[in-house]
Short mmCIF file of C-alpha atoms and ligand atoms in Angstrom, two decimals:
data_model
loop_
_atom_site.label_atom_id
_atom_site.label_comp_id
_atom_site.label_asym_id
_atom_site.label_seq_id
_atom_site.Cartn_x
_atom_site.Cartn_y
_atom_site.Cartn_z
CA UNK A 27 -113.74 -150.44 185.57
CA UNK A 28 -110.68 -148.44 186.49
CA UNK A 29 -109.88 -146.14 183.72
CA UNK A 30 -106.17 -143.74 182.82
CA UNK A 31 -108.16 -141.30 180.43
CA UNK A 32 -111.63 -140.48 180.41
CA UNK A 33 -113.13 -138.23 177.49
CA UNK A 34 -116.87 -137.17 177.84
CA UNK A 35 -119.47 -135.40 176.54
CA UNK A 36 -117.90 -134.91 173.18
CA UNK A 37 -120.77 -132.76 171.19
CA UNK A 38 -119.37 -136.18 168.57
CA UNK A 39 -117.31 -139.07 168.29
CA UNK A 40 -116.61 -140.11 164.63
CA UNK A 41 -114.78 -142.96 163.31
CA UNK A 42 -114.81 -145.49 160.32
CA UNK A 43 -114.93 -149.34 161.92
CA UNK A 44 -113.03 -152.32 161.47
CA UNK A 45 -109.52 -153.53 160.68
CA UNK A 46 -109.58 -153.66 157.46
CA UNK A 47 -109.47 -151.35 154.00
CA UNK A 48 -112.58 -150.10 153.45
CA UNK A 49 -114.17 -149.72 149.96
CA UNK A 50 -116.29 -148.41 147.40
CA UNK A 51 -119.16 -146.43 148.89
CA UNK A 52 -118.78 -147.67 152.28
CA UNK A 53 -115.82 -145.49 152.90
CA UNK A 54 -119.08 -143.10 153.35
CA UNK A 55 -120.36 -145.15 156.53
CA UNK A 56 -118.99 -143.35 160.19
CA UNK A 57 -120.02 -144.49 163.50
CA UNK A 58 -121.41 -140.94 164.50
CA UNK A 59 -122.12 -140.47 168.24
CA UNK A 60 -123.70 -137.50 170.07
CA UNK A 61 -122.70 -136.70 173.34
CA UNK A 62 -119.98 -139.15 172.68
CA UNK A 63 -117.36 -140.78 175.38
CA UNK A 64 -113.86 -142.89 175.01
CA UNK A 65 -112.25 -144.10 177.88
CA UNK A 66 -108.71 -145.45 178.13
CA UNK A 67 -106.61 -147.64 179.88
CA UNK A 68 -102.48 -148.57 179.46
CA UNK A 69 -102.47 -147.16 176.15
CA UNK A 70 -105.60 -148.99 174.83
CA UNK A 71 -108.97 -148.07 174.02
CA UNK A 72 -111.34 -149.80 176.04
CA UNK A 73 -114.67 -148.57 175.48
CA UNK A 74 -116.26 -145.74 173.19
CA UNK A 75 -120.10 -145.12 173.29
CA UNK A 76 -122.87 -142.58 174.49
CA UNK A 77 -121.57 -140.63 177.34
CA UNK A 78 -124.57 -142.29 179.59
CA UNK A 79 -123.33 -145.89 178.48
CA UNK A 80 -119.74 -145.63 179.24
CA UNK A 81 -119.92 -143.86 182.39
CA UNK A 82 -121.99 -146.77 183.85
CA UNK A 83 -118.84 -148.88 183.30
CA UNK A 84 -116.22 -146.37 185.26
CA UNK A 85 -115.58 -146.52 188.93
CA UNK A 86 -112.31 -144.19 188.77
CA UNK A 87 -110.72 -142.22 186.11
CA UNK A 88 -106.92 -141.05 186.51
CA UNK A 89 -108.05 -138.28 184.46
CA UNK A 90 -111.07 -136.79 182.84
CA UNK A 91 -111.16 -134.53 179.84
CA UNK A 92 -114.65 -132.87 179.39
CA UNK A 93 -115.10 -132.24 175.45
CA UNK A 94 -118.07 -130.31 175.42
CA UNK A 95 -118.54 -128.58 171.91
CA UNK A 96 -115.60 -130.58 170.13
CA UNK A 97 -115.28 -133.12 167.87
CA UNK A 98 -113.08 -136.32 168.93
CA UNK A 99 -111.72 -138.37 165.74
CA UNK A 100 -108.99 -141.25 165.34
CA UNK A 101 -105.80 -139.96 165.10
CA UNK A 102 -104.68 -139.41 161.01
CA UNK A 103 -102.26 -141.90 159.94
CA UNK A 104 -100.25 -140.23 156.99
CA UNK A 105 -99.30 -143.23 155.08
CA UNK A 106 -97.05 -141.26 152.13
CA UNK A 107 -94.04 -139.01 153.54
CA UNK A 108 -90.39 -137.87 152.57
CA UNK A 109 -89.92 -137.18 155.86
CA UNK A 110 -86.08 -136.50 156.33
CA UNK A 111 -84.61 -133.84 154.61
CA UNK A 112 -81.98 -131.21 155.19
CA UNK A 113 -82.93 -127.67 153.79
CA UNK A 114 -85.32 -126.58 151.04
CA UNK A 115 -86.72 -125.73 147.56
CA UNK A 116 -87.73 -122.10 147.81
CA UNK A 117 -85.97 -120.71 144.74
CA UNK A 118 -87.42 -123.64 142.50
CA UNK A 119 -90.71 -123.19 144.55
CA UNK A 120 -90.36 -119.11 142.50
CA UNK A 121 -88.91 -120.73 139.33
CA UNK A 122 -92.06 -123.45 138.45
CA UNK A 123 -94.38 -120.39 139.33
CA UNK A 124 -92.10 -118.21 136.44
CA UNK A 125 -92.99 -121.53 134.19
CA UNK A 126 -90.45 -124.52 134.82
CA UNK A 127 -91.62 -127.84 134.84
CA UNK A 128 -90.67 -129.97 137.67
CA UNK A 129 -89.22 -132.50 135.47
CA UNK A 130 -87.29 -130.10 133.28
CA UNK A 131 -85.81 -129.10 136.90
CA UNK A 132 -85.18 -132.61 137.90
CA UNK A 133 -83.35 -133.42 134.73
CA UNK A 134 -81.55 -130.37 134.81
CA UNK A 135 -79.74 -131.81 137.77
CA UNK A 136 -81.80 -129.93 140.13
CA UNK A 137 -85.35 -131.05 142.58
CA UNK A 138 -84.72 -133.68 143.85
CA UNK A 139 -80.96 -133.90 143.27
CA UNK A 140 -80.66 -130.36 144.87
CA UNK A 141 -82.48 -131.73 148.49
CA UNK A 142 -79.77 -134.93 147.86
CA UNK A 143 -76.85 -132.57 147.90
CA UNK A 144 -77.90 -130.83 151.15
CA UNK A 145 -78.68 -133.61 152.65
CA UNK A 146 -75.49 -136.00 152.24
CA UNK A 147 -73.82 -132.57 153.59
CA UNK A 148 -76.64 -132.26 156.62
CA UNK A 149 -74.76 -134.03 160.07
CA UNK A 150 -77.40 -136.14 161.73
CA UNK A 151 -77.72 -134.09 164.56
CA UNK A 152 -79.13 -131.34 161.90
CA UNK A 153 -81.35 -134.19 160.13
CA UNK A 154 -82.60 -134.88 163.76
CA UNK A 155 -83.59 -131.50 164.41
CA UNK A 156 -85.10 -130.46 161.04
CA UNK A 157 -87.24 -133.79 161.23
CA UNK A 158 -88.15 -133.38 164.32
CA UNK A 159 -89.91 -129.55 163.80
CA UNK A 160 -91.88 -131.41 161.00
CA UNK A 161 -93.14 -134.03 163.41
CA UNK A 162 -93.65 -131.72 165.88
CA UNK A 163 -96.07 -129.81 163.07
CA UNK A 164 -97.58 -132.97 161.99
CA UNK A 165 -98.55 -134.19 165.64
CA UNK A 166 -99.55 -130.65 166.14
CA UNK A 167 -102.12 -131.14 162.99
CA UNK A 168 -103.45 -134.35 164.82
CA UNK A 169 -101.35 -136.96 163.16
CA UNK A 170 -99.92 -139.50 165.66
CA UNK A 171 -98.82 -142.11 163.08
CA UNK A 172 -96.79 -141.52 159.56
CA UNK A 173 -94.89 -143.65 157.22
CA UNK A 174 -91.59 -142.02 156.06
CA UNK A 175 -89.24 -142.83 153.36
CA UNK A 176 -85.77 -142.17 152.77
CA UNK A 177 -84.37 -141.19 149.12
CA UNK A 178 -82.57 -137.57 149.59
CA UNK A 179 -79.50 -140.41 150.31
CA UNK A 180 -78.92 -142.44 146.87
CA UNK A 181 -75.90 -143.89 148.39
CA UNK A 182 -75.57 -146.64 151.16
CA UNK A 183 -74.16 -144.28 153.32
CA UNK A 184 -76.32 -141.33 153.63
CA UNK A 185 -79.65 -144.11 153.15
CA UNK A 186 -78.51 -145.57 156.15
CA UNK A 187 -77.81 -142.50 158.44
CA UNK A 188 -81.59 -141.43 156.76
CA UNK A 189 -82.55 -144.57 158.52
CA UNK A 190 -80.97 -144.19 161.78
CA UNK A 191 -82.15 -140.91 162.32
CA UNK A 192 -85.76 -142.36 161.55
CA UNK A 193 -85.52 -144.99 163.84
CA UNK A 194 -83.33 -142.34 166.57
CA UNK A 195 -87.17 -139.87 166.13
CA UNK A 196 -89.23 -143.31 166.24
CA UNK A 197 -88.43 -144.28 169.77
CA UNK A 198 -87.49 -140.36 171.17
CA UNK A 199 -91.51 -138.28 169.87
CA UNK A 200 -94.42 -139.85 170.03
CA UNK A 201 -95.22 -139.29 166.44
CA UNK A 202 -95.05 -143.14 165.21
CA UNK A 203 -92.94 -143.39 161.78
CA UNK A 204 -93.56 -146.54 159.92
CA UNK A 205 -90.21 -147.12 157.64
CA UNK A 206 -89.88 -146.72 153.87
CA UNK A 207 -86.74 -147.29 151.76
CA UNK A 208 -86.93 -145.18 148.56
CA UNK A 209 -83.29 -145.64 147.65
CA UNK A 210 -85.03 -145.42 143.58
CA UNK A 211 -86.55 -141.85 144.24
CA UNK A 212 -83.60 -140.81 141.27
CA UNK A 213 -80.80 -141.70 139.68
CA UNK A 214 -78.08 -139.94 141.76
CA UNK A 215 -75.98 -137.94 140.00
CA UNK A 216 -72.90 -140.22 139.66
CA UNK A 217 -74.36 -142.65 138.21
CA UNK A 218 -76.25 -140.18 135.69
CA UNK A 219 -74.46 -142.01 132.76
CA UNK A 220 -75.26 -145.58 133.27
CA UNK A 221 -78.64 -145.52 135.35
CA UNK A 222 -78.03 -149.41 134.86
CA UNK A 223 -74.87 -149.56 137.37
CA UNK A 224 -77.26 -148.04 140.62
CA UNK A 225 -80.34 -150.27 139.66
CA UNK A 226 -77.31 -153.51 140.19
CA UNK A 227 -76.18 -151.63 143.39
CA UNK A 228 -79.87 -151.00 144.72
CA UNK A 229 -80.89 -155.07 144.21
CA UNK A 230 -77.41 -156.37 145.10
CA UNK A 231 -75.98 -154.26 147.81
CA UNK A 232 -78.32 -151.82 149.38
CA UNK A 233 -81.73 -153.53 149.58
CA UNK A 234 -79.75 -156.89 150.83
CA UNK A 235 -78.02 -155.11 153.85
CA UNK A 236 -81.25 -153.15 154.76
CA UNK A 237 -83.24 -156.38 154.93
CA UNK A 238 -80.44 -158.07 157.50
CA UNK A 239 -80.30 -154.32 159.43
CA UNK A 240 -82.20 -154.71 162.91
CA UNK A 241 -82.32 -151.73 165.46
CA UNK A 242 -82.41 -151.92 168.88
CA UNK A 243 -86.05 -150.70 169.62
CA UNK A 244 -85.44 -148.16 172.36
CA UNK A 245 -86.37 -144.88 173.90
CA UNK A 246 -89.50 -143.71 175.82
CA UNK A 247 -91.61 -143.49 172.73
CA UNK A 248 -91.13 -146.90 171.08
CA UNK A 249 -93.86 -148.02 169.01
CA UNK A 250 -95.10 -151.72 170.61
CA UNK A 251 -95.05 -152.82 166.85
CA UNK A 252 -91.75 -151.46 166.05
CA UNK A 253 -89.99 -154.67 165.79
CA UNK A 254 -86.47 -153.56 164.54
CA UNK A 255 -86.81 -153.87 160.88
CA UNK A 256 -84.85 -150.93 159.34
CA UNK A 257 -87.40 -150.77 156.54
CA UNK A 258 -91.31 -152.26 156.67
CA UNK A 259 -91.41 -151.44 152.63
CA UNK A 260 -89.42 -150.68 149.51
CA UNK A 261 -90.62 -147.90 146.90
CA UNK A 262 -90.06 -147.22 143.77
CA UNK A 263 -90.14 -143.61 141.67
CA UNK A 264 -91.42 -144.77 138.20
CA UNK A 265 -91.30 -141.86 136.05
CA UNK A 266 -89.73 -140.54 132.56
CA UNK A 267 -86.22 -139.50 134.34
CA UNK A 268 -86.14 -141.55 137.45
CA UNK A 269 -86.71 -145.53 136.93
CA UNK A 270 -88.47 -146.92 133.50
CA UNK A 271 -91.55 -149.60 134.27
CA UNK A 272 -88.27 -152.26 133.54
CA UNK A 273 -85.90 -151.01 136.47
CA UNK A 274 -89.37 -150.59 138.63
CA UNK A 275 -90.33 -154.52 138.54
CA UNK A 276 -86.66 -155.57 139.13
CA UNK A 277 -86.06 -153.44 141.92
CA UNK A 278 -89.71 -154.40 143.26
CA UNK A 279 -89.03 -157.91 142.81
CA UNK A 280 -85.85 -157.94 144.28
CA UNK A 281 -87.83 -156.63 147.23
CA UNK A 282 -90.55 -158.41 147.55
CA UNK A 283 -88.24 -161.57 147.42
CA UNK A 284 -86.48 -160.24 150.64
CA UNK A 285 -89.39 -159.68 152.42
CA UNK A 286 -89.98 -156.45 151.88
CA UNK A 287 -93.86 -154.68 151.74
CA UNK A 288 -94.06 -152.92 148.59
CA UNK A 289 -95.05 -149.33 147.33
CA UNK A 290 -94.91 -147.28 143.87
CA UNK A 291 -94.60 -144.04 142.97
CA UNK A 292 -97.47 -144.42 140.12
CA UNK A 293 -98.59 -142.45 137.13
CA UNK A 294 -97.26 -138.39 139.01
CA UNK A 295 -96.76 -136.95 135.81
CA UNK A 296 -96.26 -139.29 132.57
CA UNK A 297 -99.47 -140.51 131.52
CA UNK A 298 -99.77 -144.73 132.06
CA UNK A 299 -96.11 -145.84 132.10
CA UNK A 300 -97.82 -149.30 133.20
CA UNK A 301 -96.64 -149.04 137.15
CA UNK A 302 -100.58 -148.81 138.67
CA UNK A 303 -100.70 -152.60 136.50
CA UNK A 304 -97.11 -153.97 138.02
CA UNK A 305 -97.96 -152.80 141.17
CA UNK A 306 -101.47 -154.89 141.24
CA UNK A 307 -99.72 -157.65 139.94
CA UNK A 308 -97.03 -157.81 142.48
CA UNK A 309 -99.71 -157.29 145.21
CA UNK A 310 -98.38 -154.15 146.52
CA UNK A 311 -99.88 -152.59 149.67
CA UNK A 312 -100.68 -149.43 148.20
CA UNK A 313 -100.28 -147.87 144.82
CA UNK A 314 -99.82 -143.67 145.48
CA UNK A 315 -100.60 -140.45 143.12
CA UNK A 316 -102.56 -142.20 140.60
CA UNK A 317 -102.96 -138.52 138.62
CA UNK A 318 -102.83 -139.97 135.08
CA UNK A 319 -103.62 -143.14 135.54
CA UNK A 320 -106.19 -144.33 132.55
CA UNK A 321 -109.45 -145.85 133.77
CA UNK A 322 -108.57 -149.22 132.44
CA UNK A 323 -105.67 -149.51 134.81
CA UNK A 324 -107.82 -147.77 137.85
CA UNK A 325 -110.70 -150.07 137.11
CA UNK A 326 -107.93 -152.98 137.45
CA UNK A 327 -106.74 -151.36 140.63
CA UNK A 328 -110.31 -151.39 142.27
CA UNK A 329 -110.75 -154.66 141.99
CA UNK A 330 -107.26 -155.59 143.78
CA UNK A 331 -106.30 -155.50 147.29
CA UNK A 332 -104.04 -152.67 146.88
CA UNK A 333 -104.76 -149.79 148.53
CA UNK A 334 -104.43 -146.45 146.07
CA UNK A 335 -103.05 -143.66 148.00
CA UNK A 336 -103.50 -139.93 146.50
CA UNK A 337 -101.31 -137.37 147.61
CA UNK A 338 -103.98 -133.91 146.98
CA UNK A 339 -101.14 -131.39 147.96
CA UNK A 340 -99.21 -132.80 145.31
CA UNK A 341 -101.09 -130.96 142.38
CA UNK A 342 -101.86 -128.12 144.85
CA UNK A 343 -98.29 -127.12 145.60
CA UNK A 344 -97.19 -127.65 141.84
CA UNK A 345 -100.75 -125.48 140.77
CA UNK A 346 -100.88 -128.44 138.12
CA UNK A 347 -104.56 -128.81 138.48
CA UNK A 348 -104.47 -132.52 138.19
CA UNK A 349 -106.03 -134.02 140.75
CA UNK A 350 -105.82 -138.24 140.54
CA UNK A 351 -109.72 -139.56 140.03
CA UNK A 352 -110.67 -140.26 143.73
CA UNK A 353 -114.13 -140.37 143.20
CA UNK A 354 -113.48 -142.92 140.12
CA UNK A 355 -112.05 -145.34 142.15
CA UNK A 356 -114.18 -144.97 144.87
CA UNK A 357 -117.33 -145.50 142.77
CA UNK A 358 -115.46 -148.40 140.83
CA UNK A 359 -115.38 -150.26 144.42
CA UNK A 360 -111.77 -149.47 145.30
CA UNK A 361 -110.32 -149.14 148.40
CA UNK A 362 -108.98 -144.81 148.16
CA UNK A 363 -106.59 -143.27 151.35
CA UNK A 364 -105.54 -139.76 151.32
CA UNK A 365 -101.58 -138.22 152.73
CA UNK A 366 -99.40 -135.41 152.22
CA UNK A 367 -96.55 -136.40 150.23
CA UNK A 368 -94.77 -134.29 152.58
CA UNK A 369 -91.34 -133.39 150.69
CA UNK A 370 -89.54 -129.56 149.94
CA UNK A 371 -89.86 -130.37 146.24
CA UNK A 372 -93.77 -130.65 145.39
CA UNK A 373 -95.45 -130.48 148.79
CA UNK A 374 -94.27 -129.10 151.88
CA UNK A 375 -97.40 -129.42 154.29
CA UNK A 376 -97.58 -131.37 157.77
CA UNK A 377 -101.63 -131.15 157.76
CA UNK A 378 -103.80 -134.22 157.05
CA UNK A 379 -107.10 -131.59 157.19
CA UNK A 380 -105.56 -129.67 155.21
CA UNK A 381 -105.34 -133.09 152.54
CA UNK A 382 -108.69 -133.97 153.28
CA UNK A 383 -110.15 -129.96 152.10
CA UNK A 384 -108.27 -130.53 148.75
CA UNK A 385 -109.96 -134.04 148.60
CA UNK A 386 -113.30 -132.95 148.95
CA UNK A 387 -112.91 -129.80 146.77
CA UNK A 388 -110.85 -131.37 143.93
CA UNK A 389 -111.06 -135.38 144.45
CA UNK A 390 -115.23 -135.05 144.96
CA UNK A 391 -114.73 -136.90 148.19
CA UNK A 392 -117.60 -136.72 150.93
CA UNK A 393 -115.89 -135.13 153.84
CA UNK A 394 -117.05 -138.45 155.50
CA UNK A 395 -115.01 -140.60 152.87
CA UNK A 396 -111.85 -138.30 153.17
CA UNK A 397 -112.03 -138.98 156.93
CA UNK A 398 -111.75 -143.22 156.16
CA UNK A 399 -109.01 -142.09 153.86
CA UNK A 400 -107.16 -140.70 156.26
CA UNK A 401 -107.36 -142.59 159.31
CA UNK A 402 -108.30 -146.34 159.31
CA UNK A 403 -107.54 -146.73 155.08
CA UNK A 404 -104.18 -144.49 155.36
CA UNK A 405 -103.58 -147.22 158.08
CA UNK A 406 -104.24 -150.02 156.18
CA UNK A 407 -101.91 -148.46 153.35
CA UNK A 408 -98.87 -149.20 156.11
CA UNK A 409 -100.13 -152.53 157.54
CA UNK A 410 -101.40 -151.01 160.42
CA UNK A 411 -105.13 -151.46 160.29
CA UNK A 412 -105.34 -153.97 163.62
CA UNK A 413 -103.63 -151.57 165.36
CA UNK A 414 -104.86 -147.89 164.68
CA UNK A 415 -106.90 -145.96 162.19
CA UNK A 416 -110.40 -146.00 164.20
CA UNK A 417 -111.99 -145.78 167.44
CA UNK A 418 -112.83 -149.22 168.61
CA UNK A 419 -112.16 -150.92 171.80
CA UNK A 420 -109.15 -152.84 171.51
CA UNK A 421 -107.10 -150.35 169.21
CA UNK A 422 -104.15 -147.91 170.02
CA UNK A 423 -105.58 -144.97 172.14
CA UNK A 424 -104.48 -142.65 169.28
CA UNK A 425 -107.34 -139.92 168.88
CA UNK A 426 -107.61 -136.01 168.26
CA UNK A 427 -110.00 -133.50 169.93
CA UNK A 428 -111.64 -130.67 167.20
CA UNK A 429 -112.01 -127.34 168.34
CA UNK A 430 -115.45 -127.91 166.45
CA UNK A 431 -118.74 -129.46 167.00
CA UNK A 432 -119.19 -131.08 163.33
CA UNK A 433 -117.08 -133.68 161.78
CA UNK A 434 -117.69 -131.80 158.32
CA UNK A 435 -115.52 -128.64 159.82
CA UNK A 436 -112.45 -131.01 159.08
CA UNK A 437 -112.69 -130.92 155.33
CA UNK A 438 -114.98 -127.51 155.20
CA UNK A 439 -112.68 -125.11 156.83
CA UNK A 440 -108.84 -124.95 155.55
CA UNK A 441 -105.95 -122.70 156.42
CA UNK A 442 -106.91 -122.87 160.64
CA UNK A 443 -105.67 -125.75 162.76
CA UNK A 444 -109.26 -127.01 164.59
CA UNK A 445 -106.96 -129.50 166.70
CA UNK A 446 -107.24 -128.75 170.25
CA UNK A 447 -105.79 -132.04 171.79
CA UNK A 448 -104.04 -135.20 170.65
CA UNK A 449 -103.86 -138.49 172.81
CA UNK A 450 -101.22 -140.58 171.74
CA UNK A 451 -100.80 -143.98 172.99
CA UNK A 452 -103.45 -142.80 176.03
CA UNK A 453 -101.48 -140.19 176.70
CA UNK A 454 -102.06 -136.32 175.93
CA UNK A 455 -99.20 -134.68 173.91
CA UNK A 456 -101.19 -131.93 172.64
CA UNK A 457 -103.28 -129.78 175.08
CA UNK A 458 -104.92 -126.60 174.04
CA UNK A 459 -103.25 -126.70 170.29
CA UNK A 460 -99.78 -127.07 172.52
CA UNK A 461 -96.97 -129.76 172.99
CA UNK A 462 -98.06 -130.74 176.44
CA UNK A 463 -95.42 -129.84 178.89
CA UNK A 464 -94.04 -133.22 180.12
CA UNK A 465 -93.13 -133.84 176.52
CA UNK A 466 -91.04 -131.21 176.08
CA UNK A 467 -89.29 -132.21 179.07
CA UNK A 468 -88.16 -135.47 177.02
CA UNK A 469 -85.85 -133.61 174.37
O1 NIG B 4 -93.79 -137.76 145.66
N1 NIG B 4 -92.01 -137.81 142.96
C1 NIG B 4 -91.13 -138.08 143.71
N2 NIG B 4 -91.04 -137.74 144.99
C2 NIG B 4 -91.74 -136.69 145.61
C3 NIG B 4 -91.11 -135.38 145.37
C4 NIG B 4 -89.80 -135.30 146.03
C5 NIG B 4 -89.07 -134.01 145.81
O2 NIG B 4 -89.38 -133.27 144.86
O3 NIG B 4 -88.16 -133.75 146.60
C6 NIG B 4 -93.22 -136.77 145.29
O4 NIG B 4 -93.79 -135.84 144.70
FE1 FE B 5 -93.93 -139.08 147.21
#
């Protein structure tokens, strides 16, 4: 067998299996090999084994990559992301640590409001480039797929430039972006005194045209499974001063009825508002934050489909110390993925390690379960599970090289980047903790 990419004597390869969530304790169960190999060809893994076993196969490799005392993993999928942003939240950042809640700052017009002010004034050309040093970051910390959502918008205009410049980053860096619309992240400020009158304009106007919206799918970086849709899913922020559990199911069903995937902001601050419940009975894909969510409604969660996605940096960048029950819903069978919530308001952090040491530490995750959560279940979370998320012949050629020769240094150390090299799509885009040359040459 000819191979592109050749990657030997790895001192391990790790990697959950299968194509599907994985739950309850199994999320504990990694393919571990020593002296591990994966070799590649147009883009695809096509075999992963002992270094012995898969070199028997090979007649030529286009390139080998000898990985002697590092760790190769799948490549993290962060499945929860407010990607696209203009500016940031330092000030309020010094204010909560003075004392201010982030939802006396929200309703006191600033938060989130603040980040939609800058960014209806941000051109696109300055969305594109702030964006873009955030995926750089991200691809940088070994993550070569993320869902993003839009939501610093609130009106059809600035939601759909939030879009384009998604789609624009989609097909021009090889980070992957899977889509959200989160045009009910708040009530924007105009419509502060009848909520009522942007719920109407969400269902009748905005999620309507976004559902008809195609893009063109273009550039040398287009995702084969980008398939023009402008959004893949529709979220919702249920909370005491965004959208009540009322607005949440109309907006949701409105969505669902259009085609739309759907997500929920669930249970971030106000204890049990009911949205981990709607969400299960709506069949959402995934369910995310989960911090006060009562154990009648987790138990109810486990034993659905939906995938419940924590966000760890959340209650580490607010110093809450609330961490959602991980381990709960693990041990009550359900089907846990971990991401960064990556946002200026609450948690500004590109590094899927980085989530998986607060997962361990705080969310009594194995480091072997926070490695399922965030690779082949934080793929599963965007509908992705066929294509990426493990190492298996067949999938995406998506995978990361640890400076490292233990899986458990992911979750154990914190604060370092281990990643050495990232293959995306079969082809390296990271070498030596770098953006590999013939990248940059793209921009
Ligand atoms: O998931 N809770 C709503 N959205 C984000 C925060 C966004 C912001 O503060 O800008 C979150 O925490
Ligand atoms: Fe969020």
């Amino acid at each position: 067998m000819r191979v592109d990419l050749f990657i030997r004597h790895a001192a391990q390869v790790v990697t959950p299996l299968g194509h599907r969530p994985v739950r309850g304790m199994a999320m504990g169960n990694l393919e571990l090999i020593p002296d591990g190999a994966v070799a590649i060809r147009d883009g695809r893994i096509v075999a992963v084994g002992p270094t012995s076993t898969v070199e028997a196969q090979i007649t030529e490799a286009a390139e080998i990559l000898e990985a002697r005392d590092q760790v190769v993993v799948p490549g993290f999928v962060d499945p929860h992301t407010h990607l696209v942003w203009a500016g940031d939240r330092a000030a309020e950042f010094e204010l909560r640590l003075k004392g201010a809640t982030y939802l006396e700052i929200l309703r006191a017009g600033g938060g989130i409001l603040f980040t939609v002010r800058a960014t209806r004034a941000a051109s696109s050309d300055q969305l594109i480039a702030e964006t873009r040093s955030r995926m750089d970051r991200m691809l940088l910390h070994g993550t070569t797929t993320a869902e993003a959502k839009t939501g610093y918008g609130l009106e059809w205009e600035t939601e759909r430039r939030l879009l384009d410049v998604l789609h624009h980053l989609n097909g021009a860096h090889p980070l992957d972006l899977v889509p959200t619309f989160l045009g009910a992240h708040a009530v924007p400020e105009e419509h502060r005194e009848n909520p009522e009158a942007y719920v109407g304009q969400l269902i009748e106007e905005m999620l309507p045209r976004i559902a008809a919206q195609r893009y063109p799918v273009e550039g040398p970086w287009s995702p084969p499974w980008a398939d023009g849709r402008a959004a893949w899913f529709c979220d919702v922020f249920c909370e005491r001063g965004a959208f009540n559990l009322d607005q949440t199911r109309r907006i949701l069903e409105a969505a669902k009825a259009l085609g739309f995937g759907l997500k929920v902001h669930a249970d971030e601050f106000e204890p049990a508002l009911g949205a981990t419940p709607l969400a299960v009975q709506l069949r959402a894909i995934s369910v995310d934050h989960l911090v006060s969510t009562p154990p009648e409604h987790l138990e109810l969660l486990a034993r659905s489909e939906t995938i419940g996605v924590t966000l760890p940096g959340t209650p580490f960048g607010l110093a809450t110390g609330h961490y959602a029950p991980g381990r709960q819903l693990i041990d009550a069978g359900g089907a846990l993925a971990i991401a960064t919530d990556l946002n200026p308001g609450t948690s500004w952090c590109e590094s899927m390690p980085m989530m998986m040491a607060l997962a361990t530490r705080y969310m009594k995750l194995t480091p072997a379960e926070a490695l399922t959560a965030a690779t082949l279940n934080a793929a599963c979370a965007i509908g992705l599970g066929r294509e990426i998320g493990s190492l298996e012949p067949g999938k995406q050629a998506d995978l990361v090289l640890l400076d490292a020769r233990d899986y458990r240094h992911l979750a154990y150390r914190y604060g370092v980047n281990l990643v050495h090299t990232v293959v995306k799509r079969g082809k390296i885009v990271v070498r030596e903790g770098r953006i590999a040359q013939d990248e940059e040459l793209h921009r």
